[in-house]
mmCIF file of C-alpha atoms and ligand atoms in Angstrom:
data_model
loop_
_atom_site.group_PDB
_atom_site.id
_atom_site.type_symbol
_atom_site.label_atom_id
_atom_site.label_comp_id
_atom_site.label_asym_id
_atom_site.label_seq_id
_atom_site.Cartn_x
_atom_site.Cartn_y
_atom_site.Cartn_z
ATOM 1 C CA MET A 32 12.683 -49.102 -36.961
ATOM 2 C CA PRO A 33 13.861 -46.882 -33.880
ATOM 3 C CA ILE A 34 15.430 -42.992 -34.537
ATOM 4 C CA THR A 35 18.986 -43.247 -34.286
ATOM 5 C CA PRO A 36 21.360 -40.482 -33.086
ATOM 6 C CA PRO A 37 23.396 -38.294 -35.442
ATOM 7 C CA PRO A 38 27.070 -39.905 -35.430
ATOM 8 C CA GLU A 39 28.015 -36.354 -34.182
ATOM 9 C CA ARG A 40 27.075 -35.474 -30.755
ATOM 10 C CA ASN A 41 27.685 -31.750 -30.398
ATOM 11 C CA TRP A 42 24.712 -30.634 -32.452
ATOM 12 C CA TRP A 43 24.947 -27.281 -30.947
ATOM 13 C CA ASP A 44 28.366 -26.429 -32.322
ATOM 14 C CA LEU A 45 27.482 -27.457 -35.850
ATOM 15 C CA PRO A 46 26.701 -24.820 -38.167
ATOM 16 C CA LEU A 47 23.096 -24.017 -39.408
ATOM 17 C CA GLY A 48 21.688 -25.441 -42.684
ATOM 18 C CA ILE A 49 20.241 -23.270 -45.161
ATOM 19 C CA HIS A 50 16.779 -24.594 -44.373
ATOM 20 C CA GLU A 51 17.193 -23.873 -40.802
ATOM 21 C CA LYS A 52 18.484 -20.819 -41.493
ATOM 22 C CA VAL A 53 15.131 -19.850 -43.541
ATOM 23 C CA TRP A 54 12.776 -21.007 -41.399
ATOM 24 C CA LEU A 55 14.671 -19.171 -38.072
ATOM 25 C CA SER A 56 14.330 -16.203 -40.199
ATOM 26 C CA LEU A 57 10.915 -16.569 -40.999
ATOM 27 C CA VAL A 58 9.977 -16.968 -37.329
ATOM 28 C CA VAL A 59 11.709 -13.911 -36.005
ATOM 29 C CA VAL A 60 10.243 -11.963 -38.606
ATOM 30 C CA VAL A 61 6.852 -13.074 -38.041
ATOM 31 C CA GLY A 62 7.136 -12.551 -34.032
ATOM 32 C CA LEU A 63 8.545 -9.235 -34.487
ATOM 33 C CA GLY A 64 5.691 -8.476 -36.955
ATOM 34 C CA LEU A 65 3.224 -9.441 -34.463
ATOM 35 C CA PHE A 66 4.921 -7.731 -31.723
ATOM 36 C CA ILE A 67 4.629 -4.432 -33.634
ATOM 37 C CA MET A 68 1.110 -5.316 -34.145
ATOM 38 C CA MET A 69 0.210 -4.678 -30.662
ATOM 39 C CA PRO A 70 0.838 -1.080 -30.129
ATOM 40 C CA ALA A 71 0.266 -0.104 -33.660
ATOM 41 C CA TRP A 72 -3.127 -1.737 -33.773
ATOM 42 C CA HIS A 73 -3.964 0.056 -30.249
ATOM 43 C CA VAL A 74 -3.472 3.338 -32.265
ATOM 44 C CA LEU A 75 -4.766 2.161 -35.773
ATOM 45 C CA GLY A 76 -7.201 -0.472 -35.435
ATOM 46 C CA GLY A 77 -10.605 0.554 -35.093
ATOM 47 C CA GLN A 78 -11.507 -2.778 -32.428
ATOM 48 C CA ASN A 79 -10.667 -0.501 -29.617
ATOM 49 C CA SER A 80 -13.807 0.155 -27.115
ATOM 50 C CA SER A 81 -14.553 3.622 -26.102
ATOM 51 C CA ASN A 82 -14.179 3.160 -22.293
ATOM 52 C CA THR A 83 -13.349 5.334 -19.330
ATOM 53 C CA SER A 84 -12.686 3.973 -15.795
ATOM 54 C CA PHE A 85 -12.601 5.512 -12.616
ATOM 55 C CA ARG A 86 -12.620 4.360 -8.329
ATOM 56 C CA VAL A 87 -15.805 4.113 -6.820
ATOM 57 C CA ALA A 88 -16.626 2.489 -3.686
ATOM 58 C CA PRO A 89 -18.757 -0.680 -4.383
ATOM 59 C CA GLU A 90 -21.493 0.332 -1.960
ATOM 60 C CA ALA A 91 -21.647 3.741 -3.768
ATOM 61 C CA TYR A 92 -21.730 2.350 -6.952
ATOM 62 C CA PHE A 93 -24.548 -0.103 -5.792
ATOM 63 C CA GLU A 94 -26.583 2.886 -4.376
ATOM 64 C CA LYS A 95 -26.229 5.005 -7.397
ATOM 65 C CA THR A 96 -27.492 2.017 -9.717
ATOM 66 C CA THR A 97 -30.275 1.576 -7.281
ATOM 67 C CA GLN A 98 -30.941 5.287 -7.405
ATOM 68 C CA TRP A 99 -30.954 4.990 -11.343
ATOM 69 C CA THR A 100 -33.278 2.200 -11.460
ATOM 70 C CA LYS A 101 -35.881 4.341 -9.524
ATOM 71 C CA GLY A 102 -35.847 7.169 -12.125
ATOM 72 C CA ALA A 103 -36.297 4.221 -14.999
ATOM 73 C CA GLU A 104 -39.445 3.160 -16.625
ATOM 74 C CA GLN A 105 -40.606 -0.261 -15.674
ATOM 75 C CA THR A 106 -41.825 -2.015 -18.639
ATOM 76 C CA ALA A 107 -42.584 -5.786 -19.505
ATOM 77 C CA GLN A 108 -39.145 -6.302 -20.962
ATOM 78 C CA GLY A 109 -37.167 -4.287 -18.736
ATOM 79 C CA LEU A 110 -36.235 -0.956 -17.554
ATOM 80 C CA LYS A 111 -36.122 1.766 -19.750
ATOM 81 C CA PRO A 112 -33.357 4.545 -19.234
ATOM 82 C CA PRO A 113 -34.690 8.253 -18.753
ATOM 83 C CA GLY A 114 -31.726 9.079 -20.907
ATOM 84 C CA GLN A 115 -28.527 7.800 -22.262
ATOM 85 C CA ASP A 116 -26.924 6.478 -19.059
ATOM 86 C CA VAL A 117 -27.686 2.898 -17.986
ATOM 87 C CA TYR A 118 -26.350 1.485 -14.442
ATOM 88 C CA LEU A 119 -25.334 -2.094 -14.106
ATOM 89 C CA ALA A 120 -24.035 -3.701 -11.074
ATOM 90 C CA ALA A 121 -22.618 -7.139 -10.798
ATOM 91 C CA LEU A 122 -23.597 -9.186 -8.146
ATOM 92 C CA ARG A 123 -23.003 -12.851 -6.902
ATOM 93 C CA PHE A 124 -24.825 -14.159 -8.945
ATOM 94 C CA ALA A 125 -26.861 -11.648 -10.757
ATOM 95 C CA TRP A 126 -26.941 -8.424 -12.761
ATOM 96 C CA PHE A 127 -28.762 -5.374 -11.115
ATOM 97 C CA PRO A 128 -31.078 -4.614 -12.827
ATOM 98 C CA ASN A 129 -31.201 -7.913 -14.720
ATOM 99 C CA SER A 130 -33.021 -6.321 -17.919
ATOM 100 C CA VAL A 131 -32.913 -2.797 -19.883
ATOM 101 C CA VAL A 132 -34.497 -1.797 -22.708
ATOM 102 C CA LEU A 133 -32.658 0.524 -24.883
ATOM 103 C CA ARG A 134 -33.201 1.944 -28.457
ATOM 104 C CA ALA A 135 -31.052 1.152 -31.382
ATOM 105 C CA GLY A 136 -29.038 3.828 -32.853
ATOM 106 C CA VAL A 137 -28.637 5.643 -29.565
ATOM 107 C CA PRO A 138 -25.303 6.043 -27.620
ATOM 108 C CA TYR A 139 -25.400 4.966 -24.582
ATOM 109 C CA ARG A 140 -23.307 5.407 -21.523
ATOM 110 C CA ILE A 141 -23.150 1.686 -19.805
ATOM 111 C CA HIS A 142 -21.624 1.981 -16.692
ATOM 112 C CA LEU A 143 -20.636 -1.399 -15.001
ATOM 113 C CA SER A 144 -19.149 -1.925 -11.458
ATOM 114 C CA SER A 145 -19.214 -5.109 -9.195
ATOM 115 C CA LYS A 146 -20.762 -5.140 -5.671
ATOM 116 C CA ASP A 147 -18.455 -8.164 -4.647
ATOM 117 C CA VAL A 148 -15.910 -10.216 -6.867
ATOM 118 C CA ASN A 149 -14.647 -10.036 -10.030
ATOM 119 C CA HIS A 150 -17.360 -10.534 -12.800
ATOM 120 C CA GLY A 151 -17.363 -10.145 -16.451
ATOM 121 C CA PHE A 152 -19.626 -8.352 -19.189
ATOM 122 C CA SER A 153 -20.250 -10.230 -22.149
ATOM 123 C CA LEU A 154 -22.628 -9.434 -24.669
ATOM 124 C CA HIS A 155 -24.305 -12.506 -26.875
ATOM 125 C CA ARG A 156 -26.936 -11.403 -29.418
ATOM 126 C CA ASP A 157 -29.902 -14.177 -29.078
ATOM 127 C CA GLY A 158 -29.525 -16.958 -31.818
ATOM 128 C CA GLU A 159 -25.678 -16.007 -32.318
ATOM 129 C CA ALA A 160 -22.975 -18.083 -30.826
ATOM 130 C CA SER A 161 -20.488 -15.329 -31.171
ATOM 131 C CA GLN A 162 -19.738 -12.832 -28.523
ATOM 132 C CA LYS A 163 -19.976 -9.111 -28.880
ATOM 133 C CA VAL A 164 -18.033 -7.594 -26.160
ATOM 134 C CA ASN A 165 -16.034 -9.108 -23.180
ATOM 135 C CA PHE A 166 -15.252 -6.745 -20.194
ATOM 136 C CA GLN A 167 -14.034 -7.243 -16.744
ATOM 137 C CA VAL A 168 -16.144 -5.981 -14.141
ATOM 138 C CA VAL A 169 -13.811 -5.274 -11.084
ATOM 139 C CA PRO A 170 -15.135 -3.868 -7.520
ATOM 140 C CA GLY A 171 -13.920 -0.347 -6.925
ATOM 141 C CA TYR A 172 -13.693 0.801 -10.550
ATOM 142 C CA GLU A 173 -16.699 2.112 -12.542
ATOM 143 C CA TYR A 174 -16.176 1.339 -16.382
ATOM 144 C CA VAL A 175 -18.269 3.468 -18.709
ATOM 145 C CA LEU A 176 -18.449 1.998 -22.004
ATOM 146 C CA THR A 177 -20.127 3.608 -25.098
ATOM 147 C CA MET A 178 -22.277 1.552 -26.989
ATOM 148 C CA ASN A 179 -24.732 2.261 -30.023
ATOM 149 C CA PHE A 180 -26.693 -0.937 -30.810
ATOM 150 C CA SER A 181 -27.383 -1.010 -34.578
ATOM 151 C CA ASN A 182 -29.289 -3.901 -34.767
ATOM 152 C CA PRO A 183 -32.595 -4.586 -32.442
ATOM 153 C CA GLY A 184 -33.079 -7.557 -30.955
ATOM 154 C CA VAL A 185 -32.189 -9.442 -27.622
ATOM 155 C CA TYR A 186 -28.756 -9.708 -26.216
ATOM 156 C CA HIS A 187 -27.811 -11.650 -23.598
ATOM 157 C CA ILE A 188 -25.390 -10.531 -20.665
ATOM 158 C CA VAL A 189 -23.490 -13.597 -19.586
ATOM 159 C CA CYS A 190 -21.114 -13.263 -16.613
ATOM 160 C CA GLN A 191 -17.907 -14.304 -18.211
ATOM 161 C CA GLU A 192 -15.416 -14.375 -15.328
ATOM 162 C CA TYR A 193 -15.584 -17.692 -12.721
ATOM 163 C CA CYS A 194 -17.204 -16.074 -9.660
ATOM 164 C CA GLY A 195 -18.154 -18.773 -7.378
ATOM 165 C CA ILE A 196 -21.031 -21.311 -7.272
ATOM 166 C CA GLY A 197 -23.876 -19.656 -8.964
ATOM 167 C CA HIS A 198 -21.565 -18.360 -12.171
ATOM 168 C CA GLN A 199 -23.487 -20.182 -14.607
ATOM 169 C CA VAL A 200 -26.993 -18.703 -13.781
ATOM 170 C CA MET A 201 -25.213 -14.951 -13.854
ATOM 171 C CA VAL A 202 -26.965 -13.877 -16.679
ATOM 172 C CA GLY A 203 -29.278 -10.552 -17.590
ATOM 173 C CA LYS A 204 -30.638 -9.008 -20.724
ATOM 174 C CA ILE A 205 -30.752 -6.236 -23.034
ATOM 175 C CA THR A 206 -33.482 -5.840 -25.112
ATOM 176 C CA VAL A 207 -33.260 -3.356 -28.133
ATOM 177 C CA GLU A 208 -35.769 -2.152 -29.969
ATOM 178 C CA GLY A 209 -36.184 -0.566 -33.396
ATOM 179 C CA GLY A 210 -34.534 2.934 -33.496
ATOM 180 C CA ASP A 211 -37.113 4.751 -35.682
HETATM 181 CU CU1 CUA B 337 -20.220 -13.281 -12.174
HETATM 182 CU CU2 CUA B 337 -19.396 -15.044 -13.091
#
């Protein structure tokens, strides 16, 4: 049976029915609520990352990362940082260094930047489908994330921004050892 048009064609001029008024009011209230949540949660929510960022020349950052790798201890699992600073450089299509070893319960400052194009830094704990963090890694900016791994295990670093033909192989690894 075809849907027939209503007899009156000037729907716009007809007064709202009570159900329309109720639903439209609900939509406005929910929309305003969500809108207010954005700035409110920035202040009240505990989910915001503790990061700072500043400008850096891509080559200078890469050089700093290279120097840092020379001071780190080479292990079978990856580089062990001498202190609490960790430098990771993103480049097409790898993370440099591509594996680091950290200790659980230690607050690390993870420095991130890109040598070439926009990449993404996301962490996936081995065996878990959900991702733990996701950050943009933009060339020209150094991001410093304060991260404290509470659980030992293997965390895969996965590039989460399409950066070219090798994007899907751009992975790295953070091995977190027990914090005792
Ligand atoms: Cu780097 Cu995708």
